[in-house]
Tab-separated table of C-alpha atoms and ligand atoms in Angstrom:
chain	number	residue	atom	x	y	z
A	1	UNK	CA	45.450	206.428	116.499
A	2	UNK	CA	49.174	206.191	115.156
A	3	UNK	CA	49.848	205.001	111.562
A	4	UNK	CA	51.914	202.209	112.974
A	5	UNK	CA	48.892	200.828	114.872
A	6	UNK	CA	46.592	201.304	111.870
A	7	UNK	CA	49.073	199.327	109.872
A	8	UNK	CA	49.375	196.445	112.380
A	9	UNK	CA	45.597	196.236	112.761
A	10	UNK	CA	45.264	195.895	109.019
A	11	UNK	CA	46.946	192.554	109.222
A	12	UNK	CA	45.377	191.174	112.347
A	13	UNK	CA	44.522	187.537	112.355
A	14	UNK	CA	40.831	187.751	112.591
A	15	UNK	CA	40.069	184.179	113.441
A	16	UNK	CA	42.072	184.369	116.721
A	17	UNK	CA	40.287	187.582	117.977
A	18	UNK	CA	37.863	187.004	120.959
A	19	UNK	CA	36.506	190.461	120.965
A	20	UNK	CA	35.688	193.035	118.297
A	21	UNK	CA	38.302	195.849	118.533
A	22	UNK	CA	37.030	199.415	118.242
A	23	UNK	CA	38.499	199.818	114.867
A	24	UNK	CA	36.257	197.078	113.539
A	25	UNK	CA	33.114	198.281	115.344
A	26	UNK	CA	30.576	199.982	112.979
A	27	UNK	CA	27.963	202.204	114.318
A	28	UNK	CA	25.187	200.293	112.884
A	29	UNK	CA	25.307	197.542	110.243
A	30	UNK	CA	21.672	198.174	109.537
A	31	UNK	CA	22.078	201.628	108.564
A	32	UNK	CA	18.489	202.279	109.370
A	33	UNK	CA	17.210	200.044	106.581
A	34	UNK	CA	14.684	197.463	106.972
A	35	UNK	CA	16.232	194.103	107.362
A	36	UNK	CA	13.964	192.135	104.951
A	37	UNK	CA	12.299	188.912	105.842
A	38	UNK	CA	11.243	189.439	102.223
A	39	UNK	CA	8.301	187.534	100.874
A	40	UNK	CA	9.751	188.031	97.419
A	41	UNK	CA	12.957	186.115	97.072
A	42	UNK	CA	15.764	186.753	94.751
A	43	UNK	CA	14.947	185.168	91.361
A	44	UNK	CA	16.236	181.716	90.624
A	45	UNK	CA	16.753	181.103	86.895
A	46	UNK	CA	17.122	177.763	85.332
A	47	UNK	CA	19.585	178.168	82.225
A	48	UNK	CA	17.865	175.223	80.523
A	49	UNK	CA	14.417	176.872	80.644
A	50	UNK	CA	13.022	177.648	77.207
A	51	UNK	CA	12.109	181.221	78.404
A	52	UNK	CA	15.424	181.866	79.904
A	53	UNK	CA	16.196	185.136	78.043
A	54	UNK	CA	12.879	186.697	79.237
A	55	UNK	CA	13.615	185.659	82.885
A	56	UNK	CA	17.139	187.010	82.734
A	57	UNK	CA	15.825	190.246	81.406
A	58	UNK	CA	13.259	190.608	84.057
A	59	UNK	CA	15.625	189.857	86.828
A	60	UNK	CA	18.173	192.256	85.564
A	61	UNK	CA	15.500	195.051	85.285
A	62	UNK	CA	13.928	194.428	88.658
A	63	UNK	CA	16.561	193.022	91.046
A	64	UNK	CA	19.950	193.392	89.310
A	65	UNK	CA	20.815	189.956	90.756
A	66	UNK	CA	19.604	186.459	90.334
A	67	UNK	CA	20.635	182.856	90.956
A	68	UNK	CA	21.464	180.448	88.103
A	69	UNK	CA	20.895	176.753	88.114
A	70	UNK	CA	21.727	174.222	85.425
A	71	UNK	CA	24.615	176.350	84.504
A	72	UNK	CA	26.769	173.576	83.377
A	73	UNK	CA	29.768	174.080	85.524
A	74	UNK	CA	30.778	170.799	86.945
A	75	UNK	CA	30.368	170.356	90.717
A	76	UNK	CA	33.980	169.240	91.031
A	77	UNK	CA	35.193	172.505	89.547
A	78	UNK	CA	33.381	174.405	92.145
A	79	UNK	CA	34.343	172.123	95.012
A	80	UNK	CA	37.992	172.220	94.099
A	81	UNK	CA	38.076	175.865	93.905
A	82	UNK	CA	36.272	176.291	97.330
A	83	UNK	CA	38.779	173.775	98.864
A	84	UNK	CA	41.795	175.760	97.369
A	85	UNK	CA	40.414	179.100	98.519
A	86	UNK	CA	39.893	177.607	102.026
A	87	UNK	CA	43.494	176.083	101.997
A	88	UNK	CA	44.737	179.784	101.119
A	89	UNK	CA	42.927	181.545	103.720
A	90	UNK	CA	43.834	179.010	106.458
A	91	UNK	CA	47.581	179.547	105.941
A	92	UNK	CA	49.174	181.357	108.833
A	93	UNK	CA	48.996	185.238	108.448
A	94	UNK	CA	52.833	185.535	107.989
A	95	UNK	CA	52.772	183.139	105.137
A	96	UNK	CA	49.722	184.811	103.440
A	97	UNK	CA	51.590	188.310	103.769
A	98	UNK	CA	54.274	186.891	101.695
A	99	UNK	CA	51.817	187.399	98.769
A	100	UNK	CA	50.602	190.722	100.005
A	101	UNK	CA	49.074	193.089	97.531
A	102	UNK	CA	51.751	195.861	96.697
A	103	UNK	CA	50.604	199.426	97.858
A	104	UNK	CA	49.871	200.465	94.235
A	105	UNK	CA	49.044	196.919	92.972
A	106	UNK	CA	45.830	195.218	92.305
A	107	UNK	CA	46.528	191.457	92.858
A	108	UNK	CA	47.536	189.532	95.875
A	109	UNK	CA	46.530	189.170	99.565
A	110	UNK	CA	45.058	191.952	101.714
A	111	UNK	CA	42.221	193.972	103.006
A	112	UNK	CA	39.383	194.494	100.523
A	113	UNK	CA	40.243	197.284	98.098
A	114	UNK	CA	37.262	199.550	99.091
A	115	UNK	CA	38.687	199.686	102.709
A	116	UNK	CA	40.224	203.108	102.106
A	117	UNK	CA	36.651	204.713	101.736
A	118	UNK	CA	35.757	203.749	105.251
A	119	UNK	CA	36.848	204.691	108.735
A	120	UNK	CA	36.392	201.290	110.141
A	121	UNK	CA	38.009	197.977	109.159
A	122	UNK	CA	36.011	195.136	107.634
A	123	UNK	CA	35.847	191.625	109.061
A	124	UNK	CA	37.298	190.083	105.996
A	125	UNK	CA	40.419	189.118	104.021
A	126	UNK	CA	40.795	189.200	100.265
A	127	UNK	CA	42.917	187.778	97.609
A	128	UNK	CA	42.757	189.115	93.932
A	129	UNK	CA	43.811	187.156	91.017
A	130	UNK	CA	44.148	188.816	87.532
A	131	UNK	CA	45.433	186.528	84.762
A	132	UNK	CA	47.633	183.815	86.163
A	133	UNK	CA	47.907	183.233	89.897
A	134	UNK	CA	51.420	181.643	89.477
A	135	UNK	CA	53.552	184.562	90.988
A	136	UNK	CA	51.561	184.759	94.132
A	137	UNK	CA	50.842	181.046	94.480
A	138	UNK	CA	54.675	180.484	94.292
A	139	UNK	CA	55.127	182.787	97.308
A	140	UNK	CA	52.442	181.021	99.223
A	141	UNK	CA	53.507	177.482	98.561
A	142	UNK	CA	57.003	177.558	97.192
A	143	UNK	CA	57.040	173.711	96.660
A	144	UNK	CA	53.422	173.037	96.117
A	145	UNK	CA	51.940	175.771	93.974
A	146	UNK	CA	50.889	173.821	91.005
A	147	UNK	CA	47.629	172.511	92.209
A	148	UNK	CA	46.326	175.917	93.073
A	149	UNK	CA	47.247	177.264	89.682
A	150	UNK	CA	45.514	174.351	87.913
A	151	UNK	CA	42.415	174.775	89.890
A	152	UNK	CA	42.141	178.488	89.361
A	153	UNK	CA	42.832	178.050	85.617
A	154	UNK	CA	40.097	175.493	85.374
A	155	UNK	CA	37.735	177.665	87.340
A	156	UNK	CA	38.427	180.658	85.049
A	157	UNK	CA	37.873	178.755	81.904
A	158	UNK	CA	34.479	177.452	83.070
A	159	UNK	CA	33.576	180.942	84.363
A	160	UNK	CA	34.437	182.555	80.959
A	161	UNK	CA	32.240	180.069	79.173
A	162	UNK	CA	29.284	180.875	81.486
A	163	UNK	CA	29.845	184.661	81.339
A	164	UNK	CA	29.797	184.532	77.558
A	165	UNK	CA	26.534	182.724	77.649
A	166	UNK	CA	25.088	184.976	80.270
A	167	UNK	CA	26.255	187.993	78.340
A	168	UNK	CA	24.301	186.962	75.190
A	169	UNK	CA	21.233	186.349	77.218
A	170	UNK	CA	21.428	189.701	78.815
A	171	UNK	CA	22.122	191.581	75.549
A	172	UNK	CA	19.424	189.452	73.844
A	173	UNK	CA	16.895	190.403	76.436
A	174	UNK	CA	17.663	194.119	75.445
A	175	UNK	CA	17.087	193.341	71.680
A	176	UNK	CA	20.832	193.532	71.070
A	177	UNK	CA	22.319	191.093	68.508
A	178	UNK	CA	25.930	190.044	67.975
A	179	UNK	CA	26.195	192.532	65.105
A	180	UNK	CA	25.523	195.426	67.548
A	181	UNK	CA	28.438	194.770	69.819
A	182	UNK	CA	31.340	193.353	68.004
A	183	UNK	CA	33.743	193.352	70.938
A	184	UNK	CA	31.415	191.038	72.941
A	185	UNK	CA	31.436	188.619	70.077
A	186	UNK	CA	35.347	188.708	69.940
A	187	UNK	CA	35.866	188.174	73.544
A	188	UNK	CA	34.528	184.580	73.227
A	189	UNK	CA	37.868	183.451	72.038
A	190	UNK	CA	40.523	186.127	72.657
A	191	UNK	CA	42.717	186.626	75.629
A	192	UNK	CA	42.253	190.287	75.682
A	193	UNK	CA	39.224	190.330	78.159
A	194	UNK	CA	40.983	190.092	81.495
A	195	UNK	CA	38.653	189.127	84.301
A	196	UNK	CA	39.388	189.448	87.954
A	197	UNK	CA	38.845	186.837	90.504
A	198	UNK	CA	38.161	188.063	93.935
A	199	UNK	CA	38.573	185.557	96.776
A	200	UNK	CA	36.902	186.687	100.000
A	201	UNK	CA	37.149	185.210	103.450
A	202	UNK	CA	34.899	186.200	106.522
A	203	UNK	CA	35.899	184.418	109.625
A	204	UNK	CA	33.347	183.773	112.372
A	205	UNK	CA	33.037	186.901	114.356
A	206	UNK	CA	32.656	187.509	118.146
A	207	UNK	CA	30.164	190.431	117.620
A	208	UNK	CA	28.606	190.127	114.323
A	209	UNK	CA	25.878	192.804	114.683
A	210	UNK	CA	28.428	195.410	115.028
A	211	UNK	CA	30.907	194.118	112.400
A	212	UNK	CA	30.727	194.517	108.548
A	213	UNK	CA	32.223	191.934	106.258
A	214	UNK	CA	32.128	193.916	103.098
A	215	UNK	CA	30.570	197.397	103.009
A	216	UNK	CA	27.845	198.267	100.478
A	217	UNK	CA	29.164	198.689	96.942
A	218	UNK	CA	28.435	197.927	93.424
A	219	UNK	CA	30.758	195.946	91.223
A	220	UNK	CA	32.803	197.683	88.363
A	221	UNK	CA	32.219	194.782	86.035
A	222	UNK	CA	29.726	194.051	83.360
A	223	UNK	CA	28.585	190.910	85.170
A	224	UNK	CA	29.926	189.226	88.245
A	225	UNK	CA	29.426	185.493	88.992
A	226	UNK	CA	29.668	184.679	92.651
A	227	UNK	CA	30.086	181.305	94.317
A	228	UNK	CA	29.409	181.267	98.096
A	229	UNK	CA	30.088	178.406	100.468
A	230	UNK	CA	27.123	177.157	102.326
A	231	UNK	CA	26.906	180.018	104.590
A	232	UNK	CA	24.697	183.081	104.190
A	233	UNK	CA	26.012	186.646	104.268
A	234	UNK	CA	25.464	188.338	100.978
A	235	UNK	CA	22.684	191.026	101.033
A	236	UNK	CA	21.473	193.109	98.272
A	237	UNK	CA	19.451	196.298	98.494
A	238	UNK	CA	16.006	196.289	96.951
A	239	UNK	CA	13.866	199.426	96.530
A	240	UNK	CA	11.337	199.596	99.285
A	241	UNK	CA	12.542	196.455	100.908
A	242	UNK	CA	15.914	197.267	102.272
A	243	UNK	CA	18.660	194.653	102.621
A	244	UNK	CA	17.537	191.284	101.280
A	245	UNK	CA	19.604	188.210	102.029
A	246	UNK	CA	20.759	186.170	99.000
A	247	UNK	CA	21.107	182.710	100.746
A	248	UNK	CA	23.374	180.083	99.215
A	249	UNK	CA	21.401	177.617	97.060
A	250	UNK	CA	23.099	174.275	96.625
A	251	UNK	CA	24.754	174.030	93.118
A	252	UNK	CA	23.560	177.547	92.101
A	253	UNK	CA	25.649	180.529	91.256
A	254	UNK	CA	24.708	184.231	91.982
A	255	UNK	CA	24.941	186.830	89.015
A	256	UNK	CA	25.187	190.499	89.738
A	257	UNK	CA	24.609	193.226	87.216
A	258	UNK	CA	27.741	195.500	87.323
A	259	UNK	CA	28.321	199.188	86.590
A	260	UNK	CA	29.441	198.743	83.077
A	261	UNK	CA	26.166	196.954	82.215
A	262	UNK	CA	24.452	199.731	83.845
A	263	UNK	CA	26.172	202.061	81.346
A	264	UNK	CA	25.738	199.703	78.339
A	265	UNK	CA	22.030	199.426	79.037
A	266	UNK	CA	21.609	203.151	79.356
A	267	UNK	CA	20.479	202.652	82.922
A	268	UNK	CA	17.743	199.992	82.033
A	269	UNK	CA	19.556	197.379	84.034
A	270	UNK	CA	20.951	198.946	87.208
A	271	UNK	CA	24.010	197.662	88.955
A	272	UNK	CA	23.065	196.117	92.280
A	273	UNK	CA	24.186	197.483	95.688
A	274	UNK	CA	25.331	194.658	97.718
A	275	UNK	CA	27.427	193.930	100.931
A	276	UNK	CA	28.382	190.890	103.048
A	277	UNK	CA	27.563	190.514	106.712
A	278	UNK	CA	29.275	188.117	109.030
A	279	UNK	CA	28.083	185.700	111.712
A	280	UNK	CA	29.255	184.285	115.119
A	281	UNK	CA	29.966	180.656	114.292
A	282	UNK	CA	30.678	180.006	110.622
A	283	UNK	CA	33.597	180.828	108.400
A	284	UNK	CA	32.183	182.175	105.095
A	285	UNK	CA	33.945	182.134	101.772
A	286	UNK	CA	33.010	183.707	98.438
A	287	UNK	CA	34.612	183.727	95.040
A	288	UNK	CA	33.585	186.561	92.626
A	289	UNK	CA	34.533	186.373	88.958
A	290	UNK	CA	34.269	189.927	87.602
A	291	UNK	CA	33.748	189.908	83.851
A	292	UNK	CA	34.421	193.090	81.838
A	293	UNK	CA	35.265	194.199	78.238
A	294	UNK	CA	38.706	194.072	76.596
A	295	UNK	CA	40.808	196.891	77.901
A	296	UNK	CA	40.767	198.946	74.612
A	297	UNK	CA	37.034	199.023	74.322
A	298	UNK	CA	35.060	202.159	75.254
A	299	UNK	CA	31.836	201.347	76.883
A	300	UNK	CA	28.906	203.640	76.257
A	301	UNK	CA	25.070	203.291	76.143
A	302	UNK	CA	24.323	200.886	73.253
A	303	UNK	CA	23.089	202.991	70.352
A	304	UNK	CA	20.105	200.761	69.629
A	305	UNK	CA	18.915	201.697	73.230
A	306	UNK	CA	19.164	205.378	72.803
A	307	UNK	CA	17.062	207.877	70.859
A	308	UNK	CA	16.081	211.528	71.059
A	309	UNK	CA	13.554	210.637	73.723
A	310	UNK	CA	16.110	208.423	75.516
A	311	UNK	CA	19.464	210.154	75.012
A	312	UNK	CA	22.654	208.501	76.241
A	313	UNK	CA	22.967	209.022	79.890
A	314	UNK	CA	26.697	208.116	80.436
A	315	UNK	CA	30.041	209.219	78.865
A	316	UNK	CA	32.071	206.530	77.103
A	317	UNK	CA	34.673	204.848	79.300
A	318	UNK	CA	37.124	202.059	79.162
A	319	UNK	CA	37.154	199.464	81.911
A	320	UNK	CA	40.620	200.638	83.253
A	321	UNK	CA	39.437	204.279	83.175
A	322	UNK	CA	36.384	203.138	85.123
A	323	UNK	CA	38.453	201.386	87.656
A	324	UNK	CA	40.607	204.416	88.217
A	325	UNK	CA	37.478	206.530	88.664
A	326	UNK	CA	35.872	204.077	91.050
A	327	UNK	CA	39.135	204.202	93.177
A	328	UNK	CA	38.566	207.947	93.449
A	329	UNK	CA	34.832	208.349	93.533
A	330	UNK	CA	33.664	204.901	94.699
A	331	UNK	CA	29.788	204.677	94.871
A	332	UNK	CA	29.566	208.126	93.154
A	333	UNK	CA	31.375	207.020	89.940
A	334	UNK	CA	28.217	206.411	87.860
A	335	UNK	CA	26.836	209.894	88.747
A	336	UNK	CA	30.219	211.471	87.907
A	337	UNK	CA	30.043	209.909	84.445
A	338	UNK	CA	26.451	210.830	83.895
A	339	UNK	CA	25.803	213.388	81.152
A	340	UNK	CA	23.799	216.580	81.980
A	341	UNK	CA	20.299	216.240	83.030
A	342	UNK	CA	17.340	216.888	80.715
A	343	UNK	CA	15.430	220.016	81.086
A	344	UNK	CA	12.867	218.360	83.382
A	345	UNK	CA	15.555	216.632	85.388
A	346	UNK	CA	15.895	213.017	86.221
A	347	UNK	CA	16.357	210.967	89.262
A	348	UNK	CA	19.008	208.181	89.094
A	349	UNK	CA	17.416	205.731	91.330
A	350	UNK	CA	20.708	203.794	91.665
A	351	UNK	CA	22.825	206.926	92.258
A	352	UNK	CA	23.777	205.481	95.618
A	353	UNK	CA	24.526	208.829	97.012
A	354	UNK	CA	22.651	207.802	100.079
A	355	UNK	CA	24.905	205.061	101.110
A	356	UNK	CA	26.221	205.585	104.446
A	357	UNK	CA	29.829	204.896	104.717
A	358	UNK	CA	31.682	204.154	107.962
B	1	LIG	O1	30.973	187.845	99.765
B	1	LIG	C1	30.150	188.176	99.101
B	1	LIG	O2	29.081	187.542	99.020
B	1	LIG	C2	30.097	189.339	98.227
B	1	LIG	C3	31.572	189.666	97.603
B	1	LIG	C4	31.561	190.752	96.675
B	1	LIG	O3	30.675	191.507	96.711
B	1	LIG	C5	32.757	191.061	95.866
B	1	LIG	O4	33.739	190.425	95.997
B	1	LIG	O5	32.560	192.090	95.118
B	2	LIG	FE1	30.815	192.907	94.905
C-alpha cells in the first residue's frame, strides 16, 4: 500500500462508508478471549455512601474500574458537553481537518494516538484538548467558537473537583494522608496539573464484529473519568473473565485506574486494560478526562507502601517522561520502568505483554 493511500485512508469519513475496508478489518476482535456475560458486574459506587473509601479501595484493587453515582456534577454540564462533542464530530471532515493534530503535536483532531502501534486502522476519530480549546475551536467555528470553549471550561472545572475528591478517596484507601503526598494537596488549587480531555467518536459500523473502535490499552493518567453517551462499547479485561462490558449507567461516570496510580501504589492498584468496540446502528461518543500530576513531580511508589519485604517496584518518572516512554513502548511501558526482580522472581499480572496488537 502506498503511503499516499495510507494517508488518505487515515482521514476517511467513516460515517459514509457502506463496507469495512480491508485496512480497517481486524483479524479477530475477540482475540481468543471469552466475551463475558459476566455474573459479576463492574462495581457501582455511590459517592455519598458512608463507606465510600472502603468501596473505592476494593474496586481499585479488584477491577481497576468502577462507576460513580451521586458524584455532584450537574446533569446540564454533562449534557452540554455531550452535545458539543456531537456537534464537533458531526462537522464535515474537511472542516474537522482544519483543526488537525500537528504530526508532532498532541492536541487537535485526528486518529487516536495509539494508531501507530497497529497495522489496522481503528473505527474512531479523536479530538484531544490540553488546556484551553480556544485555538482549535476557532479553526472549527471561526464565528461561533465561544460556546464550545465555555462548555469545555465548565466541564474541566467540574472534572477537576471530582478528581480531587476521588484522588483522596483512593489515597485514603491506601492509608495515605495529605502529609504524605504534598503535590496532590497542592494540585487542588494550582494551574500546574494539566489534565487532558480526550473526545472519542465511534460512528455506526457496517461490520462491527471485524472492526475495532479503540484497541486495548491502559491510560497513562493517575485516574481517568469517562463519560459515555447512552451506547455500550467500553470493555475492560478482568482476570479469568476476559472482556467485560462496562455499560453506560444513566447519570453515572466511569473511573479508570491509570498507569501512574499503578506506580504510586507500588502495583497494589493495577491500571485497567480496556478497549472500545463498535456497533452496527448507533453512533457512540465518549469523553475521557485524564488526570495526572503537575509536570515537575516525579512519581514513584509511595514510601508508606514500601518496605524491605515490599521494595519499590518502579523507577521514579514524571508524567511527561512517562508519556514519552508510552509513545515508544506502549503497553510494555510499566515493565520497562520496573526495577529488577527479587531473587525468587515475580509475575506482573498486569504486564500486558500478552496483548495482541493488530
Ligand atoms: O470510548 C471509550 O469508552 C474508551 C475511551 C478511552 O479509553 C480513552 O479515551 O482512553
Ligand atoms: Fe483509555
